[in-house]
Short mmCIF file of C-alpha atoms in Angstrom, two decimals:
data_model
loop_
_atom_site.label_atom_id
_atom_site.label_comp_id
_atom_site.label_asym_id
_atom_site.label_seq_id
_atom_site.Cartn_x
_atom_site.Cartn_y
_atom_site.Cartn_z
CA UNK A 17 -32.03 -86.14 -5.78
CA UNK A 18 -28.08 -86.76 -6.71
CA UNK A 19 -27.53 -85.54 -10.30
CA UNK A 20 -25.69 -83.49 -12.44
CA UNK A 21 -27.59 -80.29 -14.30
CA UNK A 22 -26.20 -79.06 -17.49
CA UNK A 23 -27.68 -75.54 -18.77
CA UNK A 24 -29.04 -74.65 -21.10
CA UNK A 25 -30.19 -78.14 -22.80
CA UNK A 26 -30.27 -76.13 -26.29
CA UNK A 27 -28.14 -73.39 -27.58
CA UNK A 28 -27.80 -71.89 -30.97
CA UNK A 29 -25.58 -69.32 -31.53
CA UNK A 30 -23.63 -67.76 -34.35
CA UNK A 31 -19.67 -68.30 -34.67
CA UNK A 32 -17.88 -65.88 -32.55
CA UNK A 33 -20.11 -64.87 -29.99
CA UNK A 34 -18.42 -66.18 -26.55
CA UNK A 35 -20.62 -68.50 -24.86
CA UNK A 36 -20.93 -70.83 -21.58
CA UNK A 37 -22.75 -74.19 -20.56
CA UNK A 38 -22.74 -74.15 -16.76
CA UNK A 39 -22.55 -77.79 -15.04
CA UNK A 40 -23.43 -78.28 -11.24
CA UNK A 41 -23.45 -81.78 -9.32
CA UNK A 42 -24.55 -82.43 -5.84
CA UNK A 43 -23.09 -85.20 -4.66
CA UNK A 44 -19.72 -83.73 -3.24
CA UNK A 45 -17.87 -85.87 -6.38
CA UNK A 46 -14.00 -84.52 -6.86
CA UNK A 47 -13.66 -85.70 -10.43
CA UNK A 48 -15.64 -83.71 -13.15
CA UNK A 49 -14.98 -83.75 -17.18
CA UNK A 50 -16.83 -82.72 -20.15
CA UNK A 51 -17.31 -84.72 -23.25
CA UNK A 52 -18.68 -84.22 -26.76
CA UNK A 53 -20.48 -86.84 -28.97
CA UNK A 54 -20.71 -86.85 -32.66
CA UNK A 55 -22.19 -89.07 -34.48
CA UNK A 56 -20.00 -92.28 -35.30
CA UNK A 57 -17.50 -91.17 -32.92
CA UNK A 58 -18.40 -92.07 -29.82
CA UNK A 59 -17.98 -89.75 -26.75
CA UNK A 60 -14.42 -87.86 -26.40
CA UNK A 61 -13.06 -85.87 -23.50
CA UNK A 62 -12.38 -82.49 -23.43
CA UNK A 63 -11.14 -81.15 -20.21
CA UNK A 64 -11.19 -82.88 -16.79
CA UNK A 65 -10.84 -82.19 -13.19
CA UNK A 66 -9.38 -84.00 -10.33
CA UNK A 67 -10.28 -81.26 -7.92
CA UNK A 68 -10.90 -78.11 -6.92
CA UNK A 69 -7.81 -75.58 -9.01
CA UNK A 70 -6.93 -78.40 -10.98
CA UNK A 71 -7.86 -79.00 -14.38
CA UNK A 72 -6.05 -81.38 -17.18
CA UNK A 73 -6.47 -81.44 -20.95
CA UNK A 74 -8.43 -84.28 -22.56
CA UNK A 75 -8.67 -85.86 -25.95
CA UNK A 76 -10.44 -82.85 -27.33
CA UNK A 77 -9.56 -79.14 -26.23
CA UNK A 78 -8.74 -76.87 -28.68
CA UNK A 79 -11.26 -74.07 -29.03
CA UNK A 80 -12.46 -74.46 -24.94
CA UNK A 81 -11.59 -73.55 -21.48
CA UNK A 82 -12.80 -74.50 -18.29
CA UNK A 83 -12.46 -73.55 -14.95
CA UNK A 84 -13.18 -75.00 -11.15
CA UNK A 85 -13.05 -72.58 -8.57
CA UNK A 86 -15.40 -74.43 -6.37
CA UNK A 87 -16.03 -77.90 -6.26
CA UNK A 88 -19.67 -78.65 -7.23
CA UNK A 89 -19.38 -76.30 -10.71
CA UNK A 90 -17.52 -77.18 -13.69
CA UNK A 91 -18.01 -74.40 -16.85
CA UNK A 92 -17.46 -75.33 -20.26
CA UNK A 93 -16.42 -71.62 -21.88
CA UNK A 94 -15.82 -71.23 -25.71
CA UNK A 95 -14.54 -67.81 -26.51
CA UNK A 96 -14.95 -67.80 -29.77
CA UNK A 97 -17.46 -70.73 -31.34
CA UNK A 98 -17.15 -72.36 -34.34
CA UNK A 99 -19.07 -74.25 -36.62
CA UNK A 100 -16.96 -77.38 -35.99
CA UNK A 101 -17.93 -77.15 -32.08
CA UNK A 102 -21.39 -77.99 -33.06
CA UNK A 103 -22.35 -81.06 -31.09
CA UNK A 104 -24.02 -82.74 -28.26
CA UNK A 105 -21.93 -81.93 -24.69
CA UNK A 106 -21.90 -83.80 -21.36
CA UNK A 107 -21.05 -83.05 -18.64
CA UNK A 108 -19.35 -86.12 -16.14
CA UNK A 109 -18.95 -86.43 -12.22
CA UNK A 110 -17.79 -89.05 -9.97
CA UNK A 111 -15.54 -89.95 -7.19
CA UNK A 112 -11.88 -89.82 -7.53
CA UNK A 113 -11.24 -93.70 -6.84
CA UNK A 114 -10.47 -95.47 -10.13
CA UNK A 115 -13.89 -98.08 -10.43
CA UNK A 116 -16.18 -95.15 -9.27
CA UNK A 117 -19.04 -94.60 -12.16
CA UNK A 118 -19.51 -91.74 -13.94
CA UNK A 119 -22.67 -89.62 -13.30
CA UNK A 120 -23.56 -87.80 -16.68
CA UNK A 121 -26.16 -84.61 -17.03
CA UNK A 122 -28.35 -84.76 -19.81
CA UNK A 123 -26.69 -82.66 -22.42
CA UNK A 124 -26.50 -79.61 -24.17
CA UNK A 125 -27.50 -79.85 -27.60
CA UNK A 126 -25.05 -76.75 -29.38
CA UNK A 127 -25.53 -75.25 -32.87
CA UNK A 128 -22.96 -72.78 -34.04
CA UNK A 129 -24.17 -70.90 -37.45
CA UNK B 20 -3.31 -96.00 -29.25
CA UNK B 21 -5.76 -97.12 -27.22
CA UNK B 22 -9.40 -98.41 -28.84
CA UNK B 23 -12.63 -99.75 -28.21
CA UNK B 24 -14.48 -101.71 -30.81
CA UNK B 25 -18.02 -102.37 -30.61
CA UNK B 26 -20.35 -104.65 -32.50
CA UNK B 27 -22.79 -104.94 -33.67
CA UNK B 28 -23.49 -101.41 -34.76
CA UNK B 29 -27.12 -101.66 -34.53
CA UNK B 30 -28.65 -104.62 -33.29
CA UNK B 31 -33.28 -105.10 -33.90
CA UNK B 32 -34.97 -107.63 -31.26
CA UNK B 33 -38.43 -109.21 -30.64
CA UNK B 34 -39.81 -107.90 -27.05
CA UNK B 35 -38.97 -111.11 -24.50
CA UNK B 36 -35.92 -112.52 -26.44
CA UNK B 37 -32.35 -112.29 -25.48
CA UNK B 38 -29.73 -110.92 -26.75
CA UNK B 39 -25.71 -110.10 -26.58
CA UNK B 40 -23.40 -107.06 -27.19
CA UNK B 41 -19.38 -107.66 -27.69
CA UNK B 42 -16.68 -104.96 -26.91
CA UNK B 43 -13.08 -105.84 -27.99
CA UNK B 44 -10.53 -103.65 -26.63
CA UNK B 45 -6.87 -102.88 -26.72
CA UNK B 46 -6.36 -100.06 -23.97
CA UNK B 47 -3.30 -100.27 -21.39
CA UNK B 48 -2.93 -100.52 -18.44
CA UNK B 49 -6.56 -101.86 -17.66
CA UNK B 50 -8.17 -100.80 -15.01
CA UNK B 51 -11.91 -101.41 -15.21
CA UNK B 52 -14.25 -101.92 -18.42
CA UNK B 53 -17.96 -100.40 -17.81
CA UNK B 54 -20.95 -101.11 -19.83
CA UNK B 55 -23.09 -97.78 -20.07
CA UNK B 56 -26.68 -97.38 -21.17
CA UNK B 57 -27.73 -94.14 -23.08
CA UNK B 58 -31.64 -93.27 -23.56
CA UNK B 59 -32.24 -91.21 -26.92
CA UNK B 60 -31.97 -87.15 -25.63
CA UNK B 61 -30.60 -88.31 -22.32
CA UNK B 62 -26.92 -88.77 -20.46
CA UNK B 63 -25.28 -92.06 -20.23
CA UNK B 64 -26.13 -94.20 -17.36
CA UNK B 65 -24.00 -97.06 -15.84
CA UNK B 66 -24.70 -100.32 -15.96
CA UNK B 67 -21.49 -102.45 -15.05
CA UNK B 68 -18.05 -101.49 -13.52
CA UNK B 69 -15.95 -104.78 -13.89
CA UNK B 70 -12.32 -104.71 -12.88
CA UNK B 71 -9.55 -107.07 -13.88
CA UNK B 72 -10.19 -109.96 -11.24
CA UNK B 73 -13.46 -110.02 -11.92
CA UNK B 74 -15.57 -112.12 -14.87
CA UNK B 75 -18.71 -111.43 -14.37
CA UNK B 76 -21.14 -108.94 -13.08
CA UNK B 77 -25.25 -108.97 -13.09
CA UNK B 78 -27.42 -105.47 -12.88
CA UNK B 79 -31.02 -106.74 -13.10
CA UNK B 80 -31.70 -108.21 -16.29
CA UNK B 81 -28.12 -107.20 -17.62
CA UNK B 82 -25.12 -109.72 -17.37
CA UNK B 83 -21.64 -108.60 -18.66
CA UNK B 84 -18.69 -110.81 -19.18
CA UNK B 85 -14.88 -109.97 -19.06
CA UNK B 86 -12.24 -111.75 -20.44
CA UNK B 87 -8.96 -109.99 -19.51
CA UNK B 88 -6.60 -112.43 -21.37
CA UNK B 89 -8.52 -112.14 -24.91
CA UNK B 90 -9.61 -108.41 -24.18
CA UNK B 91 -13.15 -109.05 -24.96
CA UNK B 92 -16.40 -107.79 -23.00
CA UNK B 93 -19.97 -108.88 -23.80
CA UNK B 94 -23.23 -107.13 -22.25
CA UNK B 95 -26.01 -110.28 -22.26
CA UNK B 96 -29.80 -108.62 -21.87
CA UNK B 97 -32.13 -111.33 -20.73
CA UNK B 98 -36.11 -110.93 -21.89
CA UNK B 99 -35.87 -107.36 -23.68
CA UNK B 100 -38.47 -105.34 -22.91
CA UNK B 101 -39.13 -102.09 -25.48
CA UNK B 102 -37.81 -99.78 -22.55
CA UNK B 103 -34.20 -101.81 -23.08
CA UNK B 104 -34.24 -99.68 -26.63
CA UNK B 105 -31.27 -97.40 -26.57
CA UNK B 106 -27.45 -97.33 -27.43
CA UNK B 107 -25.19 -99.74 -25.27
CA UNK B 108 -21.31 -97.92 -24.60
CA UNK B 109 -18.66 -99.76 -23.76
CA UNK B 110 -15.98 -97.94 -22.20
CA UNK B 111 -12.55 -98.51 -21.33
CA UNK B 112 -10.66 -97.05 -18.24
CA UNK B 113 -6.62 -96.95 -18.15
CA UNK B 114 -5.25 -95.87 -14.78
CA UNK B 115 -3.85 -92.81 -15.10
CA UNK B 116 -0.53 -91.58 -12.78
CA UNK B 117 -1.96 -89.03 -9.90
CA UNK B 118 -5.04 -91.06 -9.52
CA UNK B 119 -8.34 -91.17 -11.69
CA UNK B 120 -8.84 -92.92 -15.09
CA UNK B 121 -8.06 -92.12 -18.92
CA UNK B 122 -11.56 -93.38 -20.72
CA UNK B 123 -11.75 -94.76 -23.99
CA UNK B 124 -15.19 -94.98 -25.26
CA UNK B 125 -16.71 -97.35 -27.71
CA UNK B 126 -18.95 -95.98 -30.13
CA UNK B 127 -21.90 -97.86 -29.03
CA UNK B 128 -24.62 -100.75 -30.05
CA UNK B 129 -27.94 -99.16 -30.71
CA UNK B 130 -30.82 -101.46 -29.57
CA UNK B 131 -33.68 -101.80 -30.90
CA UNK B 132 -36.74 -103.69 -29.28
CA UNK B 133 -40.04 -104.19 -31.31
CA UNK B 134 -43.35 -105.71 -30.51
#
C-alpha cells in the first residue's frame, strides 16, 4: 500500500531532551516536507526537500533540522525541544512536478513539558 | 504576502443536503489551488488539483470551482453523508524557481454533518 509512516504517532517529552520523528514513504516521490498545525493557524512548512542532499528552509524552522541522505526517509530532529514546538507534525511526499498532490502521514501528536 | 482565506469557519449540515465552501486567495504567481480533506486524528487527503486553465474539477460527490480573474475557489459537496464530517483546506501553490511549489494553506472549514 503507497503511504507515508510517521513515528511515533505520540511523543511527550520534557524541554531539552533531543528528540526525532522518523518519516518513510514508498512511492519513490522526490519532494518531501514537514509541516506543523496549530490550532487557528492552519498548516505551515518547516523544511522541504527536492531530493536526495538537498534540503530548503520553509515558513517555520527555527528550533529543527532535517536531513535526507536517502530518498524514501525524511527526519524531523529537534536538538533541544521547547515548549513552543508543541504541536501536531506532518509529514508530506509527492512528485517533483508542480500539480502533483501531496501524500501526508498521519501525524505525530508532540508535547514538550 | 501571500494568503488564503477561508470561510466559513465552521459550517453544521443535515445528512443528504448540499452544501458550499469558498477560498479567496491572493498568492503569486499561481500555479494550482487544491482542495484537501482532513479526517479528525488523520493526515490531509487530496481532493482537487485545479490549475489556472482550468474551472472546474469533480472527485465523486465533490465539485470545486476556480475563478482565476477574481481569485476565488469554492468546494460544492453534493448529498452530505456523516462520513463528509471533517475540516476542508484550501491550499494555494506558487511556482517556485528550481521546480516544485511554495504552499500557502488556508486554515480550513470544519464540516459538520448531523442526522
Amino acid at each position: 500500500e503507497a503511504q507515508v509512516t510517521q513515528n511515533p504517532r505520540y511523543l511527550i517529552t520534557v524541554t531539552g531532551k533531543k528528540l526525532t520523528v522518523t518519516c518513510s514513504q514508498n512511492m519513490n516521490h522526490e519532494y518531501m516536507s514537514w509541516y506543523r498545525q496549530d490550532p487557528g493557524l492552519g498548516l505551515r512548512q518547516i523544511y522541504y526537500s527536492m531530493n536526495v542532499e538537498v534540503t530548503d528552509k520553509g515558513d517555520v524552522p527555527e528550533g529543527y533540522k532535517v536531513s535526507r541522505k536517502e530518498k524514501r526517509n525524511f527526519p524531523l530532529i529537534l536538538e533541544s525541544p521547547s515548549p513552543n514546538q508543541t504541536s501536531l507534525y506532518f509529514c508530506a511526499s509527492s512528485f517533483r512536478d508542480r500539480d502533483s498532490p501531496l501524500h501526508f502521514g498521519n501525524g505525530t501528536r508532540l508535547t514538550v513539558t | 504576502k501571500n494568503q488564503v482565506e477561508q470561510s466559513p469557519q465552521s459550517l453544521i449540515i443535515l445528512e443528504g443536503k448540499n452544501c458550499t465552501l469558498q477560498c479567496n486567495y491572493t498568492v503569486s504567481p499561481f500555479s494550482n489551488l487544491r482542495w484537501y480533506k482532513q479526517d479528525t486524528g488523520r493526515g490531509p487527503v487530496s481532493l482537487t488539483i485545479m490549475t489556472f486553465s482550468e474551472n472546474t474539477k469533480s472527485n465523486g460527490r465533490y465539485t470545486a470551482t476556480l475563478d482565476a480573474d477574481t481569485k476565488q475557489s469554492s468546494l460544492h459537496i453534493t448529498a452530505s453523508q456523516l462520513s463528509d464530517s471533517a475540516s476542508y483546506i484550501c491550499v494555494v501553490s506558487a511556482g517556485a524557481s528550481g521546480g516544485g511549489n511554495k504552499l500557502t494553506f488556508g486554515t480550513g472549514t470544519q464540516l459538520k454533518v448531523e442526522l
